[in-house]
Short mmCIF file of C-alpha atoms in Angstrom, two decimals:
data_model
loop_
_atom_site.label_atom_id
_atom_site.label_comp_id
_atom_site.label_asym_id
_atom_site.label_seq_id
_atom_site.Cartn_x
_atom_site.Cartn_y
_atom_site.Cartn_z
CA MET A 270 8.97 14.16 -34.61
CA ALA A 271 11.66 16.11 -36.46
CA ILE A 272 15.18 15.92 -35.07
CA ALA A 273 17.81 18.52 -35.92
CA SER A 274 20.75 17.09 -37.85
CA ASN A 275 24.41 17.64 -36.95
CA PRO A 276 27.07 15.87 -39.07
CA THR A 277 29.44 15.62 -36.10
CA ARG A 278 26.77 14.14 -33.85
CA PRO A 279 24.14 12.34 -35.94
CA THR A 280 20.82 11.81 -34.26
CA ILE A 281 19.75 8.27 -33.44
CA SER A 282 16.41 6.55 -33.94
CA VAL A 283 15.60 3.03 -32.78
CA ALA A 284 12.92 1.23 -34.81
CA LEU A 285 11.29 -1.49 -32.70
CA CYS A 286 8.58 -3.86 -33.91
CA THR A 287 6.48 -5.84 -31.47
CA TYR A 288 3.89 -8.57 -31.60
CA ASN A 289 2.81 -10.52 -28.53
CA GLY A 290 6.27 -9.99 -27.06
CA GLU A 291 5.47 -9.80 -23.35
CA ALA A 292 7.82 -12.65 -22.40
CA TYR A 293 11.07 -10.91 -23.35
CA LEU A 294 10.28 -7.30 -24.25
CA SER A 295 11.21 -5.77 -20.88
CA THR A 296 14.75 -7.14 -21.14
CA GLN A 297 15.22 -5.65 -24.59
CA LEU A 298 13.89 -2.29 -23.44
CA GLN A 299 16.14 -2.32 -20.40
CA SER A 300 19.16 -2.85 -22.65
CA LEU A 301 18.28 0.39 -24.44
CA LEU A 302 18.43 2.26 -21.13
CA THR A 303 21.92 0.93 -20.39
CA GLN A 304 23.44 2.06 -23.68
CA SER A 305 26.57 4.18 -23.33
CA GLN A 306 24.98 6.46 -25.93
CA LEU A 307 21.24 6.78 -25.63
CA PRO A 308 19.03 7.14 -28.71
CA ASP A 309 17.21 10.36 -29.49
CA GLU A 310 13.92 8.58 -30.09
CA LEU A 311 12.33 5.15 -29.99
CA ILE A 312 9.70 4.36 -32.59
CA VAL A 313 7.58 1.31 -31.78
CA CYS A 314 5.12 -0.28 -34.19
CA ASP A 315 2.99 -2.85 -32.44
CA ASP A 316 1.30 -5.29 -34.80
CA ASP A 317 -2.00 -5.56 -32.89
CA SER A 318 -0.69 -7.55 -29.93
CA THR A 319 -3.24 -9.36 -27.79
CA ASP A 320 -1.05 -9.87 -24.70
CA GLN A 321 0.54 -7.36 -22.28
CA THR A 322 2.96 -5.95 -24.84
CA ARG A 323 1.37 -2.49 -25.12
CA ILE A 324 1.10 -2.13 -21.35
CA ILE A 325 4.82 -2.88 -21.03
CA LEU A 326 5.57 -0.31 -23.74
CA GLU A 327 3.41 2.38 -22.16
CA LYS A 328 5.04 1.92 -18.76
CA PHE A 329 8.46 2.14 -20.36
CA ALA A 330 7.53 5.27 -22.33
CA ALA A 331 6.33 7.05 -19.20
CA ASP A 332 9.81 6.99 -17.61
CA ALA A 333 12.19 6.70 -20.57
CA PRO A 334 14.89 9.41 -20.81
CA PHE A 335 14.17 9.81 -24.53
CA PRO A 336 10.94 10.25 -26.53
CA VAL A 337 9.01 7.05 -27.22
CA GLN A 338 6.33 6.93 -29.91
CA ILE A 339 4.04 3.87 -29.84
CA ILE A 340 1.97 3.12 -32.93
CA ARG A 341 -0.64 0.40 -32.81
CA ASN A 342 -1.61 -1.29 -36.06
CA THR A 343 -5.35 -1.90 -36.03
CA THR A 344 -4.85 -4.33 -38.90
CA ARG A 345 -1.97 -6.77 -38.61
CA LEU A 346 0.75 -5.98 -41.15
CA GLY A 347 3.10 -8.91 -40.67
CA TYR A 348 6.83 -8.91 -40.06
CA ASN A 349 8.13 -7.16 -43.18
CA LYS A 350 5.52 -4.45 -43.51
CA ASN A 351 5.60 -3.66 -39.80
CA PHE A 352 9.34 -2.96 -40.02
CA GLU A 353 8.73 -0.96 -43.18
CA LYS A 354 6.29 1.23 -41.25
CA ALA A 355 8.60 1.63 -38.26
CA LEU A 356 11.54 2.60 -40.46
CA SER A 357 9.45 5.14 -42.36
CA LEU A 358 8.49 6.91 -39.13
CA CYS A 359 12.05 7.38 -37.88
CA SER A 360 13.49 10.89 -38.08
CA GLY A 361 17.06 10.34 -36.86
CA ASP A 362 20.08 10.51 -39.14
CA LEU A 363 20.97 6.94 -38.15
CA ILE A 364 18.44 4.18 -37.55
CA PHE A 365 19.01 1.12 -35.40
CA ILE A 366 16.66 -1.80 -36.02
CA CYS A 367 15.42 -3.55 -32.90
CA ASP A 368 13.67 -6.88 -32.33
CA GLN A 369 11.52 -7.41 -29.26
CA ASP A 370 13.35 -10.31 -27.67
CA ASP A 371 17.12 -9.68 -27.78
CA TYR A 372 19.59 -7.89 -25.53
CA TRP A 373 21.88 -5.12 -26.76
CA LEU A 374 25.36 -4.89 -25.31
CA PRO A 375 25.88 -1.45 -23.73
CA GLU A 376 28.31 -0.24 -26.40
CA LYS A 377 26.16 -1.12 -29.43
CA ILE A 378 24.76 2.30 -30.36
CA GLU A 379 27.98 4.15 -29.61
CA THR A 380 30.12 1.66 -31.55
CA LEU A 381 28.08 1.52 -34.76
CA SER A 382 27.39 5.26 -34.69
CA ALA A 383 31.12 5.92 -34.45
CA TYR A 384 31.74 3.50 -37.30
CA LEU A 385 29.28 5.33 -39.56
CA ILE A 386 30.75 8.71 -38.61
CA GLN A 387 34.23 7.44 -39.45
CA HIS A 388 33.03 5.88 -42.74
CA PRO A 389 30.76 8.49 -44.33
CA GLU A 390 30.43 6.46 -47.54
CA THR A 391 28.91 3.50 -45.66
CA GLU A 392 25.11 3.55 -45.44
CA LEU A 393 24.49 0.20 -43.76
CA VAL A 394 26.69 -1.59 -41.25
CA PHE A 395 25.95 -4.82 -39.41
CA SER A 396 27.70 -6.63 -36.59
CA ASN A 397 28.03 -10.18 -35.40
CA ALA A 398 25.85 -11.49 -32.55
CA VAL A 399 26.17 -13.96 -29.71
CA ILE A 400 23.52 -16.67 -30.05
CA ALA A 401 21.81 -17.05 -26.70
CA ASP A 402 19.21 -19.48 -25.43
CA ALA A 403 15.76 -18.49 -24.19
CA ASN A 404 17.29 -17.31 -20.89
CA LEU A 405 20.00 -15.25 -22.66
CA ASN A 406 22.72 -17.72 -21.73
CA ASP A 407 25.60 -17.83 -24.21
CA THR A 408 25.34 -21.00 -26.33
CA GLY A 409 28.96 -20.73 -27.43
CA ARG A 410 27.92 -19.96 -31.01
CA LEU A 411 28.10 -16.77 -33.03
CA PHE A 412 25.52 -15.75 -35.60
CA TRP A 413 28.05 -15.45 -38.40
CA ASP A 414 29.05 -19.07 -37.88
CA THR A 415 25.42 -20.08 -38.27
CA VAL A 416 25.05 -18.24 -41.60
CA ARG A 417 28.55 -19.29 -42.73
CA PHE A 418 29.96 -15.75 -42.82
CA THR A 419 33.39 -17.24 -42.26
CA THR A 420 36.82 -15.61 -42.44
CA PRO A 421 37.38 -16.65 -46.12
CA ILE A 422 33.94 -15.30 -47.03
CA ARG A 423 34.63 -12.02 -45.24
CA GLU A 424 37.91 -11.79 -47.16
CA ARG A 425 35.95 -12.30 -50.37
CA TRP A 426 33.64 -9.47 -49.28
CA ARG A 427 36.63 -7.22 -48.67
CA ARG A 428 37.77 -7.88 -52.24
CA GLY A 429 34.61 -6.18 -53.46
CA GLU A 430 32.28 -9.17 -53.78
CA ALA A 431 29.62 -8.22 -51.21
CA MET A 432 26.82 -8.83 -53.70
CA GLU A 433 28.16 -12.27 -54.58
CA VAL A 434 28.34 -13.16 -50.89
CA LEU A 435 24.80 -11.98 -50.15
CA LEU A 436 23.34 -13.79 -53.15
CA ASP A 437 24.85 -16.99 -51.77
CA GLY A 438 22.77 -16.38 -48.64
CA ASN A 439 21.81 -13.45 -46.44
CA ARG A 440 24.34 -12.54 -43.75
CA VAL A 441 22.68 -9.30 -42.64
CA MET A 442 20.56 -9.50 -39.49
CA GLY A 443 18.35 -6.44 -39.06
CA CYS A 444 18.61 -6.36 -35.27
CA ALA A 445 22.42 -6.17 -35.56
CA SER A 446 22.34 -3.35 -38.12
CA ALA A 447 22.45 0.43 -38.31
CA LEU A 448 21.68 2.45 -41.42
CA ARG A 449 21.52 6.02 -42.61
CA ARG A 450 18.00 7.37 -43.01
CA ARG A 451 18.83 8.65 -46.51
CA LEU A 452 18.98 5.01 -47.66
CA LEU A 453 15.26 4.62 -46.99
CA THR A 454 14.37 6.38 -50.26
CA LEU A 455 15.72 3.30 -52.06
CA LEU A 456 14.80 0.63 -49.52
CA LEU A 457 11.13 1.44 -49.12
CA PRO A 458 8.66 0.06 -49.87
CA ILE A 459 9.96 -3.43 -49.14
CA PRO A 460 8.85 -5.76 -51.96
CA VAL A 461 7.20 -9.10 -51.37
CA LEU A 462 9.77 -11.68 -52.44
CA PRO A 463 9.96 -15.44 -51.82
CA ASN A 464 12.74 -16.48 -49.45
CA TYR A 465 13.54 -12.88 -48.44
CA ILE A 466 12.63 -10.86 -45.40
CA TYR A 467 13.31 -7.19 -44.89
CA ASP A 468 16.94 -7.45 -43.73
CA GLY A 469 17.97 -9.50 -46.75
CA TRP A 470 16.45 -6.79 -48.96
CA LEU A 471 18.30 -4.05 -47.05
CA GLY A 472 21.57 -5.88 -47.60
CA LEU A 473 21.03 -6.34 -51.34
CA ILE A 474 20.19 -2.68 -51.96
CA ALA A 475 23.19 -1.44 -50.00
CA ALA A 476 25.41 -4.00 -51.75
CA ALA A 477 24.12 -2.85 -55.14
CA LYS A 478 25.13 0.70 -54.19
CA GLY A 479 28.44 -0.48 -52.74
CA THR A 480 27.67 1.19 -49.40
CA ILE A 481 27.46 -1.79 -47.02
CA ASP A 482 30.05 -3.00 -44.53
CA PHE A 483 30.34 -5.18 -41.46
CA TYR A 484 31.73 -4.74 -37.96
CA GLU A 485 33.58 -7.77 -36.65
CA LYS A 486 32.56 -7.90 -32.98
CA PRO A 487 29.21 -9.14 -31.62
CA LEU A 488 27.09 -6.31 -30.20
CA ILE A 489 23.91 -8.13 -29.21
CA ARG A 490 22.77 -11.33 -27.56
CA TYR A 491 20.41 -12.87 -30.08
CA ARG A 492 17.82 -14.83 -28.15
CA THR A 493 16.58 -18.09 -29.70
CA HIS A 494 13.30 -19.52 -28.48
CA GLU A 495 10.23 -21.41 -29.62
CA LYS A 496 7.98 -18.40 -30.27
CA GLN A 497 10.27 -16.16 -32.31
CA GLN A 498 8.90 -15.15 -35.70
CA VAL A 499 12.24 -15.41 -37.51
CA GLY A 500 15.17 -17.43 -36.23
CA THR A 501 18.38 -19.20 -37.13
CA ARG A 502 16.97 -22.68 -37.69
CA PRO A 503 18.24 -24.04 -41.04
CA PRO A 504 15.76 -24.85 -43.82
CA GLU A 505 14.90 -28.45 -44.48
CA ALA A 506 17.01 -30.12 -47.12
CA GLY A 507 15.42 -30.97 -50.44
CA LYS A 508 14.83 -34.51 -51.58
CA ALA A 509 18.05 -36.22 -52.67
CA VAL A 510 18.27 -37.61 -56.21
CA ARG A 511 19.79 -41.09 -56.51
CA LEU A 512 22.73 -41.44 -58.87
CA LYS A 513 21.00 -43.94 -61.15
CA ASP A 514 17.98 -41.63 -61.43
CA ARG A 515 20.15 -38.76 -62.63
CA PHE A 516 20.75 -40.52 -65.94
CA SER A 517 17.23 -41.85 -66.47
CA ARG A 518 15.05 -38.92 -65.47
CA PRO A 519 13.69 -36.57 -68.17
CA HIS A 520 15.95 -33.65 -69.08
CA ALA A 521 13.20 -31.18 -68.15
CA GLU A 522 13.09 -32.62 -64.64
CA LYS A 523 16.82 -32.11 -64.28
CA LEU A 524 16.45 -28.49 -65.42
CA GLU A 525 13.51 -27.70 -63.15
CA PRO A 526 15.49 -26.50 -60.09
CA LEU A 527 17.75 -24.44 -62.36
CA VAL A 528 14.71 -22.89 -64.05
CA ASN A 529 13.23 -22.02 -60.66
CA LYS A 530 16.53 -20.58 -59.47
CA HIS A 531 16.77 -18.42 -62.59
CA LEU A 532 13.20 -17.17 -62.24
CA GLU A 533 13.74 -16.28 -58.58
CA LEU A 534 16.99 -14.46 -59.36
CA ASN A 535 15.40 -12.64 -62.28
CA ASP A 536 12.53 -11.33 -60.14
CA LEU A 537 14.95 -10.23 -57.46
CA TYR A 538 17.24 -8.59 -60.01
CA ASN A 539 14.36 -6.61 -61.53
CA GLU A 540 13.35 -5.34 -58.09
CA VAL A 541 16.92 -4.25 -57.31
CA ARG A 542 17.39 -2.50 -60.65
CA GLN A 543 14.16 -0.56 -60.20
CA ARG A 544 15.78 1.02 -57.15
CA ILE A 545 19.38 1.10 -58.46
CA PRO A 546 19.12 1.77 -62.22
CA ALA A 547 22.80 2.68 -62.64
CA ARG A 548 25.31 -0.07 -63.37
CA THR A 549 27.57 -0.70 -60.39
CA PRO A 550 30.02 -3.46 -59.48
CA GLY A 551 27.24 -4.97 -57.36
CA THR A 552 24.66 -5.05 -60.15
CA GLU A 553 27.27 -6.41 -62.56
CA GLN A 554 27.95 -9.30 -60.17
CA PHE A 555 24.22 -9.91 -60.02
CA GLU A 556 23.96 -9.92 -63.83
CA ARG A 557 26.82 -12.41 -64.17
CA ARG A 558 25.10 -14.83 -61.79
CA LEU A 559 21.76 -14.34 -63.55
CA HIS A 560 23.30 -15.10 -66.94
CA HIS A 561 24.96 -18.23 -65.58
CA TYR A 562 21.65 -19.67 -64.39
CA ALA A 563 19.93 -18.54 -67.57
CA ARG A 564 22.42 -20.57 -69.62
CA ARG A 565 22.24 -23.63 -67.37
CA SER A 566 18.43 -23.61 -67.20
CA THR A 567 18.08 -23.54 -71.01
CA LEU A 568 20.61 -26.20 -71.98
CA PRO A 569 19.27 -28.16 -74.96
CA ALA A 570 18.18 -31.79 -74.76
CA GLY A 571 20.94 -32.93 -77.13
CA ARG A 572 24.11 -33.63 -75.19
CA LEU A 573 26.46 -32.54 -77.98
CA LEU A 574 24.69 -29.20 -78.20
CA ARG A 575 25.37 -28.61 -74.50
CA LEU A 576 29.13 -28.97 -74.85
CA GLY A 577 29.86 -25.41 -76.00
CA PRO A 578 27.80 -23.57 -73.35
CA VAL A 579 29.04 -25.80 -70.52
CA VAL A 580 32.70 -25.48 -71.48
CA ARG A 581 32.38 -21.69 -71.80
CA GLU A 582 30.84 -21.42 -68.33
CA LEU A 583 33.52 -23.70 -66.91
CA LEU A 584 36.37 -21.70 -68.49
CA ALA A 585 34.79 -18.46 -67.26
CA GLY A 586 35.02 -19.83 -63.73
CA ASN A 587 31.30 -19.69 -63.09
CA TYR A 588 30.87 -23.29 -61.95
CA HIS A 589 33.55 -22.60 -59.34
CA ARG A 590 32.18 -19.15 -58.48
CA TYR A 591 28.67 -20.42 -57.73
CA ALA A 592 29.55 -23.70 -56.05
CA ASP A 593 28.56 -24.00 -52.41
CA GLN A 594 31.28 -22.51 -50.21
CA GLU A 595 31.70 -25.83 -48.38
CA ALA A 596 31.83 -27.93 -51.53
CA ASN A 597 35.02 -29.85 -52.27
CA HIS A 598 37.42 -29.22 -55.14
CA TYR A 599 35.59 -31.59 -57.46
CA ALA A 600 32.09 -30.14 -57.03
CA PRO A 601 32.26 -27.54 -59.84
CA TYR A 602 33.50 -30.17 -62.31
CA LEU A 603 30.78 -32.61 -61.22
CA ALA A 604 28.14 -29.89 -61.72
CA ALA A 605 29.47 -29.22 -65.22
CA LEU A 606 29.59 -32.96 -65.96
CA GLY A 607 26.02 -33.29 -64.75
CA ASP A 608 24.94 -30.52 -67.11
CA LEU A 609 26.61 -32.35 -69.98
CA VAL A 610 25.29 -35.85 -69.47
CA GLU A 611 22.07 -35.72 -67.41
#
């Protein structure tokens, strides 16, 4: 469905993906009806649900005050590709991504639409979210706290280091985001990448262009429950290495996680540069990180031969730059020392 465009009043699409979402879908749909600014269309891609999801959608579509298009996938696409399909079918100037189990605060569409109107250079904006339990009760936590998007990290972002922040870990949650449809020419298709889902990819592309920003206030209640496909549960920690083993293990074993990190970054970098071939501050930040891990992952076996590369990286500030944000003052020096002697 084509929607006429007006720069002073951009049209709004909501892209909703569903899969066996009968338990919470009605609440999410109801929150669309109570928006202070209603969308111009709702695009739903259902990933071959086997419960009552499609019946709930059809009943909603029959009475909704805006057009609702329901697409059923006869072959299950999975989380990323289903959102890719839903996004591609949207015709509004601005697209709001919607999960099936959350609750949007009434001002969400109006607030983020106004933000994008007031900031025409921004192509993707995301907000914070209240983390709720399965019954939508406030848990007292905010999503940005969970992903460590703290005040110092937001200040770093404001200094022009959005790409650095996102490479430390994704802070963009699709269901709290709004984007301009013109960005889809670069975002789609969504590549298959380890450790990344669609919203992380959206954030990286917009950061590479320098057209991403955040809105401080929470605009949704993000429901956490047992059946959700993607949640906020932290990954399991890797196996700890005992101090005495650090000096006796083979050098190649010490390098292995650095090699894997470099390979993962290199694949991700190549995907980003295929979409954003021009050099930008964001891609330059990516290259600096990639070069750092390339140097660390290829340090020679001889300890004396490592001295020059390690000292250069230390003086360049890269051990500090890529240390974990919660690491203490000594962590960068310990990492450099480990590269020298292990």
